[in-house]
Short mmCIF file of N, CA and C in Angstrom, two decimals:
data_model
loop_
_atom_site.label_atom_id
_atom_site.label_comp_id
_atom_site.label_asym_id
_atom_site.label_seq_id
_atom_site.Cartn_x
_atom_site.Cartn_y
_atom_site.Cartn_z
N UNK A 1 202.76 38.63 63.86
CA UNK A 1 201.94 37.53 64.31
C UNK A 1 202.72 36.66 65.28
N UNK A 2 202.07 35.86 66.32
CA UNK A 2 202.66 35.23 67.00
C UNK A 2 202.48 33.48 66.52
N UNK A 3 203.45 32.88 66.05
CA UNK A 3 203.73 31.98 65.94
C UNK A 3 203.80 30.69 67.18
N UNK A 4 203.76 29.25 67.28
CA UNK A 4 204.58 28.43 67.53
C UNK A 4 205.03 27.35 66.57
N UNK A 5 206.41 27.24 67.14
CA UNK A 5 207.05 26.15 65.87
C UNK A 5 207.53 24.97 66.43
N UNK A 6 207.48 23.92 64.90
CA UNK A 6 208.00 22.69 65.57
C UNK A 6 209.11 22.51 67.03
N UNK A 7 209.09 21.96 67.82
CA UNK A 7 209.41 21.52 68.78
C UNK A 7 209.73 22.26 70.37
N UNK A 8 208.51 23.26 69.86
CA UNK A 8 208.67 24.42 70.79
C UNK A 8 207.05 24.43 71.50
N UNK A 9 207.24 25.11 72.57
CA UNK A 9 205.75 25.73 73.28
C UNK A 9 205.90 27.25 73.43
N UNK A 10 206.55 27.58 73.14
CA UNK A 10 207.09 29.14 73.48
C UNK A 10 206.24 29.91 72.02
N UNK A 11 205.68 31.06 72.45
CA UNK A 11 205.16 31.85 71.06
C UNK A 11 206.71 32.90 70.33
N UNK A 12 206.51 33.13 68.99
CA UNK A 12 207.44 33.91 68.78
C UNK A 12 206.82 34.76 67.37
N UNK A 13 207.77 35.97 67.47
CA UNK A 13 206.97 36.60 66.58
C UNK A 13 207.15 36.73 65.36
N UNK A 14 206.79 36.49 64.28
CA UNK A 14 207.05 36.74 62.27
C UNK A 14 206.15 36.88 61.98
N UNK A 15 206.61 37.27 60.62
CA UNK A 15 205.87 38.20 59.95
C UNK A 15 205.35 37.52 58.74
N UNK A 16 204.25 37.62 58.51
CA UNK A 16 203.49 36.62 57.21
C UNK A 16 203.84 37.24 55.99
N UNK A 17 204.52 36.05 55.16
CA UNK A 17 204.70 36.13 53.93
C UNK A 17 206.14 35.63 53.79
N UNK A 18 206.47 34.44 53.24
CA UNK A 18 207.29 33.47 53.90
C UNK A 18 208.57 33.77 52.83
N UNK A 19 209.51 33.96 53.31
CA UNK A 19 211.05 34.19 52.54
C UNK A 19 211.52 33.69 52.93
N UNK A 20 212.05 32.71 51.80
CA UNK A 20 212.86 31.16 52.06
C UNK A 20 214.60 31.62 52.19
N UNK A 21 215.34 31.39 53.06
CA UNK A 21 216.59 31.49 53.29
C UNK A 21 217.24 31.20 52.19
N UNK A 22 217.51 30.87 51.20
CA UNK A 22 217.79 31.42 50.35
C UNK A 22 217.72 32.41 49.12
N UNK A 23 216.84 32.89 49.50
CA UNK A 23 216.55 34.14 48.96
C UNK A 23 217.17 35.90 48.37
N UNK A 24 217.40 35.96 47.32
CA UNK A 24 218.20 37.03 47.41
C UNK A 24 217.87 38.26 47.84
N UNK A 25 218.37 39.38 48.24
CA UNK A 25 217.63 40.72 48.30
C UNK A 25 216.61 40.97 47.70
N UNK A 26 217.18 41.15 45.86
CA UNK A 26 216.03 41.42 45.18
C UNK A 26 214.99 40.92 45.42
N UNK A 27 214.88 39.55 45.52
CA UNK A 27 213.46 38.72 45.24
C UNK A 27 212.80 38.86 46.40
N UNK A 28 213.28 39.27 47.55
CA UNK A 28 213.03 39.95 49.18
C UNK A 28 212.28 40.56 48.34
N UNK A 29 212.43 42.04 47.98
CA UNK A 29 211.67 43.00 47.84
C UNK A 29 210.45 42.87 46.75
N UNK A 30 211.26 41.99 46.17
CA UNK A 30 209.76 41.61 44.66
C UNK A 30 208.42 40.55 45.52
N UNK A 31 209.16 39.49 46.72
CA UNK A 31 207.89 38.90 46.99
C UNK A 31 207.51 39.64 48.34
N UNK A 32 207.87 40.98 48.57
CA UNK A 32 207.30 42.54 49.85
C UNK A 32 206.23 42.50 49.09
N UNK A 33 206.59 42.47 47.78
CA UNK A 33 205.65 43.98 47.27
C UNK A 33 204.34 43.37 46.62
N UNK A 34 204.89 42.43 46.01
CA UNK A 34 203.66 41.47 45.49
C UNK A 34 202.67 40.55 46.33
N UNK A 35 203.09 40.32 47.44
CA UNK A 35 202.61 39.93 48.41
C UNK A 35 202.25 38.44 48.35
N UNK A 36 203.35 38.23 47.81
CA UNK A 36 203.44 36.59 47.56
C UNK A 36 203.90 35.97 48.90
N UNK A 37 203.56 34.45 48.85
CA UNK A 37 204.16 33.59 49.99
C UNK A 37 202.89 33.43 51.10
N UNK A 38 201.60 34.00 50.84
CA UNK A 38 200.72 34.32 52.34
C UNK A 38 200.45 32.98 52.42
N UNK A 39 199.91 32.00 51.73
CA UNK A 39 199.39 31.05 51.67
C UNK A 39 200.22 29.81 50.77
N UNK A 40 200.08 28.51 51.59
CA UNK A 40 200.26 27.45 50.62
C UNK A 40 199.38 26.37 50.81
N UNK A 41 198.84 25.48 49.54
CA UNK A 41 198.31 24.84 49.69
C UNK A 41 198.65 23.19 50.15
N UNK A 42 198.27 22.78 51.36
CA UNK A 42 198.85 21.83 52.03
C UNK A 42 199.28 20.27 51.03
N UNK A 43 198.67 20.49 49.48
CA UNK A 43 198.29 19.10 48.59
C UNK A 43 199.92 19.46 48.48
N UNK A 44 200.58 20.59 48.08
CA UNK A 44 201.90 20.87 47.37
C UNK A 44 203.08 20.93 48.22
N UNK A 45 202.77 20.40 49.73
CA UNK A 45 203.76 21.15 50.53
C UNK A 45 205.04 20.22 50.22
N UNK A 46 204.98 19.15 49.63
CA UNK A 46 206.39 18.27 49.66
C UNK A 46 206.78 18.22 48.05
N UNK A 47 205.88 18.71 47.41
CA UNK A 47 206.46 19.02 45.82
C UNK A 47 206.62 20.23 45.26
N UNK A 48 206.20 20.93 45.68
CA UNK A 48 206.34 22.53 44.59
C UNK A 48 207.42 23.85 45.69
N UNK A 49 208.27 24.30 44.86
CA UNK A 49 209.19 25.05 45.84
C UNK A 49 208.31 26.43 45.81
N UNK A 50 208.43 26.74 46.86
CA UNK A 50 209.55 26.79 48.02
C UNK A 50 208.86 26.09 49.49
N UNK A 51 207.62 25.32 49.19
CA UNK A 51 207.03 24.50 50.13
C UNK A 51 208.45 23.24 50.91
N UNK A 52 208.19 22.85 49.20
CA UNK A 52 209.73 22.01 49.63
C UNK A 52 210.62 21.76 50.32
N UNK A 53 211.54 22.66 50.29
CA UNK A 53 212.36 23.55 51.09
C UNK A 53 212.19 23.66 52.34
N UNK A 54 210.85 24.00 53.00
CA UNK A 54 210.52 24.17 54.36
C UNK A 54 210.28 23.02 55.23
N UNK A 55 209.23 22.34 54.36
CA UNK A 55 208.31 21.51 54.98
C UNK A 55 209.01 20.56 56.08
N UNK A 56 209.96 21.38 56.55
CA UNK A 56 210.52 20.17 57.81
C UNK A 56 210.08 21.94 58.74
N UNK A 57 210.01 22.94 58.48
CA UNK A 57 209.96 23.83 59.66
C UNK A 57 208.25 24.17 59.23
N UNK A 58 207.97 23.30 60.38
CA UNK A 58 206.49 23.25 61.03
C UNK A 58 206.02 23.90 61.72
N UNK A 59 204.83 24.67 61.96
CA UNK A 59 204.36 25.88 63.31
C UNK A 59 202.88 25.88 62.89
N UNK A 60 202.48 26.10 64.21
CA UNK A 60 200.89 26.83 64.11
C UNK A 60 200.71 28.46 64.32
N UNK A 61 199.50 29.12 64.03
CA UNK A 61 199.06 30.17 64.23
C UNK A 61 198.44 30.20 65.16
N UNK A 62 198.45 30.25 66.63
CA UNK A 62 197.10 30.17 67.07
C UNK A 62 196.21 31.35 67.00
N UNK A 63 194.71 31.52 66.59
CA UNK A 63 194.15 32.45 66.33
C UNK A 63 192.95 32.63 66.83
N UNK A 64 192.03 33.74 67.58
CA UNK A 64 190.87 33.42 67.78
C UNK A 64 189.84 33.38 66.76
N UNK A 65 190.23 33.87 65.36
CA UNK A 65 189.21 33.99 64.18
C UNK A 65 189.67 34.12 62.97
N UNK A 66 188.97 33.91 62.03
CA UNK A 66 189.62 34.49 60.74
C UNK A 66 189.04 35.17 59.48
N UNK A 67 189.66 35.80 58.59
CA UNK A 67 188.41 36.39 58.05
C UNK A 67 188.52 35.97 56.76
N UNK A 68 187.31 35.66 55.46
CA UNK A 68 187.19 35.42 54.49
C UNK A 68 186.79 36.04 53.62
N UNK A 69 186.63 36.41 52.49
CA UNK A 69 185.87 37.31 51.60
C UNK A 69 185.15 36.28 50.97
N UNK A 70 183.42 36.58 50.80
CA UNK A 70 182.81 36.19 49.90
C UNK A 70 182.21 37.43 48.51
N UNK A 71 182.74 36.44 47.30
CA UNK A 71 182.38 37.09 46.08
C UNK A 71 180.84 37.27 45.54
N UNK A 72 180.18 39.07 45.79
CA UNK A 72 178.47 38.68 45.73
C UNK A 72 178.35 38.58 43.95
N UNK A 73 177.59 38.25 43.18
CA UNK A 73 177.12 38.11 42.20
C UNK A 73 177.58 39.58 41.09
N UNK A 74 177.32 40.79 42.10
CA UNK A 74 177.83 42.01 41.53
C UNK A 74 178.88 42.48 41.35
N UNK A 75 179.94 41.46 41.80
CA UNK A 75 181.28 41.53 41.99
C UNK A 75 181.84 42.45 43.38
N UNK A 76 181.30 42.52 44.03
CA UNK A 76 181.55 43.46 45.25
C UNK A 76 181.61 42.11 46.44
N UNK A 77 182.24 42.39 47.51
CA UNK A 77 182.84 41.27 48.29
C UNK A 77 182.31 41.61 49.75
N UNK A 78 181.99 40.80 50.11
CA UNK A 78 181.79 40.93 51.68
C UNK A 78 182.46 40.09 52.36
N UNK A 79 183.26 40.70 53.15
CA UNK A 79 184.13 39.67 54.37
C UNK A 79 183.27 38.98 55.32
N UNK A 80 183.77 38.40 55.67
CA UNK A 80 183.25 37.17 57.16
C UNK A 80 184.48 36.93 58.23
N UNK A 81 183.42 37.05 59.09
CA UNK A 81 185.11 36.60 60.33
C UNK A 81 183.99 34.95 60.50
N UNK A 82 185.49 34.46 60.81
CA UNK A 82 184.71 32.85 61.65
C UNK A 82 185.92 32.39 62.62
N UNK A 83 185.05 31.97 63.48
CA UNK A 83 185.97 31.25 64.69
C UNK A 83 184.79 30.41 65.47
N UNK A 84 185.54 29.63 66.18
CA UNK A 84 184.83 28.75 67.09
C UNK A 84 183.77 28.95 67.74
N UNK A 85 182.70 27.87 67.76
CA UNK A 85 181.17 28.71 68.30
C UNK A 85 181.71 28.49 69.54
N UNK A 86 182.76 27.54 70.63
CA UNK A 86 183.22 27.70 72.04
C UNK A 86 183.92 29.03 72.25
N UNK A 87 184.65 29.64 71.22
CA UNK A 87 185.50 30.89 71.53
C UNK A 87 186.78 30.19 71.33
N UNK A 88 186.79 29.00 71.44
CA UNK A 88 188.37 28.26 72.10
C UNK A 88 189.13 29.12 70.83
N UNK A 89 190.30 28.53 71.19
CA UNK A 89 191.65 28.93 70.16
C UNK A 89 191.59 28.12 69.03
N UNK A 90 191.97 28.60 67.80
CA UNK A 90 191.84 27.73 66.51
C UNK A 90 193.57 27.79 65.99
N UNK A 91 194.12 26.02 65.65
CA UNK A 91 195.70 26.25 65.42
C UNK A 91 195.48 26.04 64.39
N UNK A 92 195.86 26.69 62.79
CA UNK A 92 196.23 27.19 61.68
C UNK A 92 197.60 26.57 61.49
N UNK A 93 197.88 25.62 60.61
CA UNK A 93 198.94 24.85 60.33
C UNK A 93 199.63 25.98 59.01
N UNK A 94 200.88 25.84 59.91
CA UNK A 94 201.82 26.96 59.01
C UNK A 94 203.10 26.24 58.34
N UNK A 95 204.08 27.13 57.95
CA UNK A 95 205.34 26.19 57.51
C UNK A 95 206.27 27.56 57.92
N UNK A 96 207.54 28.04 58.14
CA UNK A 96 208.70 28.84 58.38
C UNK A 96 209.85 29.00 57.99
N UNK A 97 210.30 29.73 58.05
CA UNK A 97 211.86 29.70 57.53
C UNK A 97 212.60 31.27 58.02
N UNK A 98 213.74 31.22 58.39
CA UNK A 98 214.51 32.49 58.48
C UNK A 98 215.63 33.06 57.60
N UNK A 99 215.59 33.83 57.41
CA UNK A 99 216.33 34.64 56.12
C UNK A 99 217.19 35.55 56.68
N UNK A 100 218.18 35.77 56.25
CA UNK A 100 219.41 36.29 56.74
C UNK A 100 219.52 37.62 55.69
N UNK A 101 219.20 39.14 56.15
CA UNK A 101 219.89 40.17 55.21
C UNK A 101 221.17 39.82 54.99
N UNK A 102 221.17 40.09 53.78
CA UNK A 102 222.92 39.49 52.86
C UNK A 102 223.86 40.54 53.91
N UNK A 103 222.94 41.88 53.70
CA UNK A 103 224.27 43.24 54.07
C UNK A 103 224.64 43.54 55.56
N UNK A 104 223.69 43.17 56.53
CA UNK A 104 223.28 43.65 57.61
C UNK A 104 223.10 42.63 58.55
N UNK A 105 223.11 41.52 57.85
CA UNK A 105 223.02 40.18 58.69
C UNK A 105 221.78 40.20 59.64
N UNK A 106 221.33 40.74 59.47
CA UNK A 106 219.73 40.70 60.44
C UNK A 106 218.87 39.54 59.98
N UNK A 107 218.56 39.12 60.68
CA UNK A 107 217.41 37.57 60.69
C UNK A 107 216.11 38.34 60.75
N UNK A 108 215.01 37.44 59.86
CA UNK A 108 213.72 37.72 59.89
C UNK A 108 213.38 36.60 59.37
N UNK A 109 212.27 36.26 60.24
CA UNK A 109 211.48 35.24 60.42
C UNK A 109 210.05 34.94 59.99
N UNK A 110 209.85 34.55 58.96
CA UNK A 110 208.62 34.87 58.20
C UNK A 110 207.73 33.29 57.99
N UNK A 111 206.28 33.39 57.71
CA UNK A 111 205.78 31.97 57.84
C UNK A 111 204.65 32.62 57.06
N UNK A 112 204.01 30.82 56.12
CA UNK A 112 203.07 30.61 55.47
C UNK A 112 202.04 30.06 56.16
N UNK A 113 200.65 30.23 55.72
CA UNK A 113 199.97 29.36 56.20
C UNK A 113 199.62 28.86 55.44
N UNK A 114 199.24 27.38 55.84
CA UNK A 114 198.46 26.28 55.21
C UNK A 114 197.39 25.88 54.65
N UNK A 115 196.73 26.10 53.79
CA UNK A 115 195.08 25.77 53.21
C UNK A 115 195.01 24.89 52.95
N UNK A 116 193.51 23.88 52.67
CA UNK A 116 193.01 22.95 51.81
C UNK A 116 191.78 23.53 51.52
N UNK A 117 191.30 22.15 50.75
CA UNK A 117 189.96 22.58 50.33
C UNK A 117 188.65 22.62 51.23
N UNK A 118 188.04 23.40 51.31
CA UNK A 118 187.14 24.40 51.94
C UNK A 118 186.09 23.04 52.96
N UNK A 119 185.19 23.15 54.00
CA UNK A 119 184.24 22.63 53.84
C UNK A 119 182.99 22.99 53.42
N UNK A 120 181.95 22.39 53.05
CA UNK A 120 180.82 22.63 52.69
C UNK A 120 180.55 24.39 53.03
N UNK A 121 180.32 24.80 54.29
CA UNK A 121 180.40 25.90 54.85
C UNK A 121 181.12 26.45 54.57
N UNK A 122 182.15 26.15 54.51
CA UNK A 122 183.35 27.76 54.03
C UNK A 122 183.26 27.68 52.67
N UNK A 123 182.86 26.71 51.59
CA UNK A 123 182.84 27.14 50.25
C UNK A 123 181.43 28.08 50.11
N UNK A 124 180.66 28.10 50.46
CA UNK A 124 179.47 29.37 50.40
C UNK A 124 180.04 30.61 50.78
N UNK A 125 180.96 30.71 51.55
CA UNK A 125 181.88 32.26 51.92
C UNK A 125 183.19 32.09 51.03
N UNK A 126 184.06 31.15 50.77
CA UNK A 126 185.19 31.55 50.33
C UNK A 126 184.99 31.12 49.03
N UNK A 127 184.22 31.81 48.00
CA UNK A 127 183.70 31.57 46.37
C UNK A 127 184.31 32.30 45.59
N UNK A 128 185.68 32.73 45.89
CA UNK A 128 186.14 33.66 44.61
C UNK A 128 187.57 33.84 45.17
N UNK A 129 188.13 34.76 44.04
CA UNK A 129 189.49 35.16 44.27
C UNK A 129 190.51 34.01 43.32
N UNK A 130 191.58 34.08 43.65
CA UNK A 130 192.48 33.20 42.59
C UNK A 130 192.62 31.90 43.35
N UNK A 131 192.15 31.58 44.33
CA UNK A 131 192.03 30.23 45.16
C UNK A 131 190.96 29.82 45.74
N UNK A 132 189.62 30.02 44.90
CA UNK A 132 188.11 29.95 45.74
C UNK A 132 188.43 28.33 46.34
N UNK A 133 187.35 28.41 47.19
CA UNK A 133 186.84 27.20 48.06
C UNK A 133 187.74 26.50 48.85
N UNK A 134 188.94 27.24 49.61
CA UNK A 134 189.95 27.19 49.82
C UNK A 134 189.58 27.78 51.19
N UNK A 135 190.05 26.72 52.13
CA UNK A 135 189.98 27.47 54.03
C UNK A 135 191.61 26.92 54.69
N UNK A 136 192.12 28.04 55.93
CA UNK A 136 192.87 27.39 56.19
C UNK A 136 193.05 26.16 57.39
N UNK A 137 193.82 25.13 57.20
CA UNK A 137 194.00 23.99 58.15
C UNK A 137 194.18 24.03 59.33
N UNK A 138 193.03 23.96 59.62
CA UNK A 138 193.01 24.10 61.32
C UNK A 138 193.08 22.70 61.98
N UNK A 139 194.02 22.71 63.04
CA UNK A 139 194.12 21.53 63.37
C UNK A 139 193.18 21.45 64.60
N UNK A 140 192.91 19.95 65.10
CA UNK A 140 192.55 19.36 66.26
C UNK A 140 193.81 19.81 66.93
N UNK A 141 193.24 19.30 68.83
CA UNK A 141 194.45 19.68 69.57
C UNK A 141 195.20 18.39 69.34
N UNK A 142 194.90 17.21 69.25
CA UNK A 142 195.45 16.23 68.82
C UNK A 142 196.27 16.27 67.67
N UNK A 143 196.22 16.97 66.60
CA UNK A 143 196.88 17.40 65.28
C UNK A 143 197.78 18.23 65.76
N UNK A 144 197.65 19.28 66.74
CA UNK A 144 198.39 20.00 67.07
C UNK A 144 199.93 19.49 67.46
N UNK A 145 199.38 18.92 68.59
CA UNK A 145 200.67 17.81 68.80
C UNK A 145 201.26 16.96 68.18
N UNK A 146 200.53 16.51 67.32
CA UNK A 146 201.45 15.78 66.48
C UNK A 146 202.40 16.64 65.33
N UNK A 147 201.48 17.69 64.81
CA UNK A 147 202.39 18.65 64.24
C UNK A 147 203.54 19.43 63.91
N UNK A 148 203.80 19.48 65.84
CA UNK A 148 204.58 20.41 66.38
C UNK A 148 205.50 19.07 66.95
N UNK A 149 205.09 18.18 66.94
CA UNK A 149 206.52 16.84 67.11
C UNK A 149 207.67 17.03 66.42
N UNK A 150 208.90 17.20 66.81
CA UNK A 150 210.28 17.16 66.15
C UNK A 150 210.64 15.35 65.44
N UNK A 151 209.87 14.53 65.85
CA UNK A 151 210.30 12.91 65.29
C UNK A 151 209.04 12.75 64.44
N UNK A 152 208.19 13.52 64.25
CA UNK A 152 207.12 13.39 62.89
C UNK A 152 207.69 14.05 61.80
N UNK A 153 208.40 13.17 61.18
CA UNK A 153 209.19 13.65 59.67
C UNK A 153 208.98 13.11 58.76
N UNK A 154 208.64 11.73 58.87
CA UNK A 154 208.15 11.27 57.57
C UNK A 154 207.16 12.04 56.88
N UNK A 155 206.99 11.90 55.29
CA UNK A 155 206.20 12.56 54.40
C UNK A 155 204.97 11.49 54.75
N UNK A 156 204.77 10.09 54.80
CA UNK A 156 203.55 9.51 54.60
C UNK A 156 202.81 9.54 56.37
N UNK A 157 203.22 10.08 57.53
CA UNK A 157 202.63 10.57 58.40
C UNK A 157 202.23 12.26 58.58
N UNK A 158 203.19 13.23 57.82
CA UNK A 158 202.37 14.25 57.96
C UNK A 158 201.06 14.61 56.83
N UNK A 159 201.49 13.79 55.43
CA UNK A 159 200.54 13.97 54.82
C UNK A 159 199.15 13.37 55.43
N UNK A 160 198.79 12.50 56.30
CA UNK A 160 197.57 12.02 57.41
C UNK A 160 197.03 13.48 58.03
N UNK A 161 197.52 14.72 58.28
CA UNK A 161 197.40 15.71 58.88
C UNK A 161 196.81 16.61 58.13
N UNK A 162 197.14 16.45 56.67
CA UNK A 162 196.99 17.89 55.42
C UNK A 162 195.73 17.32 54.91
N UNK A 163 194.51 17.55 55.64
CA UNK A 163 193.42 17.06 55.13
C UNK A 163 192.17 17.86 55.43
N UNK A 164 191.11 18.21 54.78
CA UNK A 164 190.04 19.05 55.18
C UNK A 164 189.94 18.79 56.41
N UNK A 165 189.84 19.52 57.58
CA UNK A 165 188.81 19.51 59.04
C UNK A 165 187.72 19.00 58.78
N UNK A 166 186.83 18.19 59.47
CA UNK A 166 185.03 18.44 59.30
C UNK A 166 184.98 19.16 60.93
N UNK A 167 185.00 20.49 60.70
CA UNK A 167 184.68 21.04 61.30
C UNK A 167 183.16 22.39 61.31
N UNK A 168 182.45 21.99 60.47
CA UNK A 168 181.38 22.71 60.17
C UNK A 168 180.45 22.90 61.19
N UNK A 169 180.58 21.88 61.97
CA UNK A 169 179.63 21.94 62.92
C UNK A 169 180.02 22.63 64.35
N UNK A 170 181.52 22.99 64.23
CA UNK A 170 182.17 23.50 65.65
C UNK A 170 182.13 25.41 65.38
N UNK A 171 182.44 25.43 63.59
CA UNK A 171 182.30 27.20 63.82
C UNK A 171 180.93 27.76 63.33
N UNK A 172 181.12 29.13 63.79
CA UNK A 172 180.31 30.10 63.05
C UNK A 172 180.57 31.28 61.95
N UNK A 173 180.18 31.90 61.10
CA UNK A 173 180.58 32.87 60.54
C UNK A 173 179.89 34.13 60.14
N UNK A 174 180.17 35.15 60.42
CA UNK A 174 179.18 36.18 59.88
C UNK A 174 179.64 37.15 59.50
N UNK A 175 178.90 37.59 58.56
CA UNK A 175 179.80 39.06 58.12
C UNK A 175 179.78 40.37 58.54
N UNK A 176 181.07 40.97 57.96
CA UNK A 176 181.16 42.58 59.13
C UNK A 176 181.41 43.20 57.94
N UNK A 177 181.65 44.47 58.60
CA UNK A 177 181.91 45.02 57.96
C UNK A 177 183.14 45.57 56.60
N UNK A 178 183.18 46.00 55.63
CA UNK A 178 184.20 46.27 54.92
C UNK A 178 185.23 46.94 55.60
N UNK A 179 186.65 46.84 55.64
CA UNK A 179 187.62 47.60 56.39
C UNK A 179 187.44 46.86 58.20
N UNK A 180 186.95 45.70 58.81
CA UNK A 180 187.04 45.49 59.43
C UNK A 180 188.17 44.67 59.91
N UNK A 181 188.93 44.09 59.30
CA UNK A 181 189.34 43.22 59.62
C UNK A 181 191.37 43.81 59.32
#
């Protein structure tokens, strides 16, 4: 995925599923496999580790869409893509960190993204799973910038940022197919 991070305009590339620099091998391979780290929820980013830890390395996703699973009644799921009814770019508030192989010294660069709670609209699509009603934080371009500021460090100005969008009225969503996405 292509990233940008705090105090940068330049895109760069990591890989989702966030391994905190201190991290040992093992637990490398235990949070590969389990597929932990994809998501954090923006309420926890300054209390629960390994949010903690990061929450000074800031980045967006920029993305043109995204996709959701909704849970039908029969237990069978149908995805949704949604993105902007302009097309524009949507920035996805992330967090980062780089991890150093112990043996090989190779750097890899891995990032979370950010959720809150859903709006009206995305809780009718995102109704299930172990984090229903849950969308991720898309910022304004105005959020953007402030985001990606290197002198926005205080906790009681970025928490102003970690807040539902009302953006219901800017996207669309519809569903595709299974295996589409």
């Amino acid at each position: 995925y292509n990233i940008i991070v705090i105090g940068s305009d330049q895109l760069q590339i990591m890989q989702w599923g966030l391994i905190p620099r201190k991290t040992t091998l093992a637990k490398r391979d235990l949070y590969n496999k389990k597929n932990l780290y994809k998501n954090a929820q923006a309420e926890n980013m300054f209390t629960k580790w390994p949010w903690d830890t990061v929450n000074k390395n800031r980045c967006i996703l920029p993305v043109t869409g995204f996709f959701e699973s909704h849970h039908n009644p029969d237990g069978t799921k149908q995805p949704y893509y949604i993105e902007r009814k302009d097309k524009e770019i949507c920035s996805i508030a992330g967090l980062f960190d780089v991890w150093k192989h112990p043996e090989t010294g190779e750097e890899f660069k891995t990032f979370v993204m950010l959720t809150v709670p859903a709006t009206p609209k995305m809780k009718k699509i995102h109704n299930g799973g172990e984090h229903p009603y849950r969308m991720p934080l898309i910022l304004s371009e105005e959020l953007t910038c402030i985001w990606l500021k290197p002198t926005i460090d205080k906790q009681s100005e970025i928490e102003k940022i970690l807040v539902t969008p009302d953006i219901d009225s800017e996207i669309v969503a519809w569903p595709v197919r299974k295996g589409f996405n």
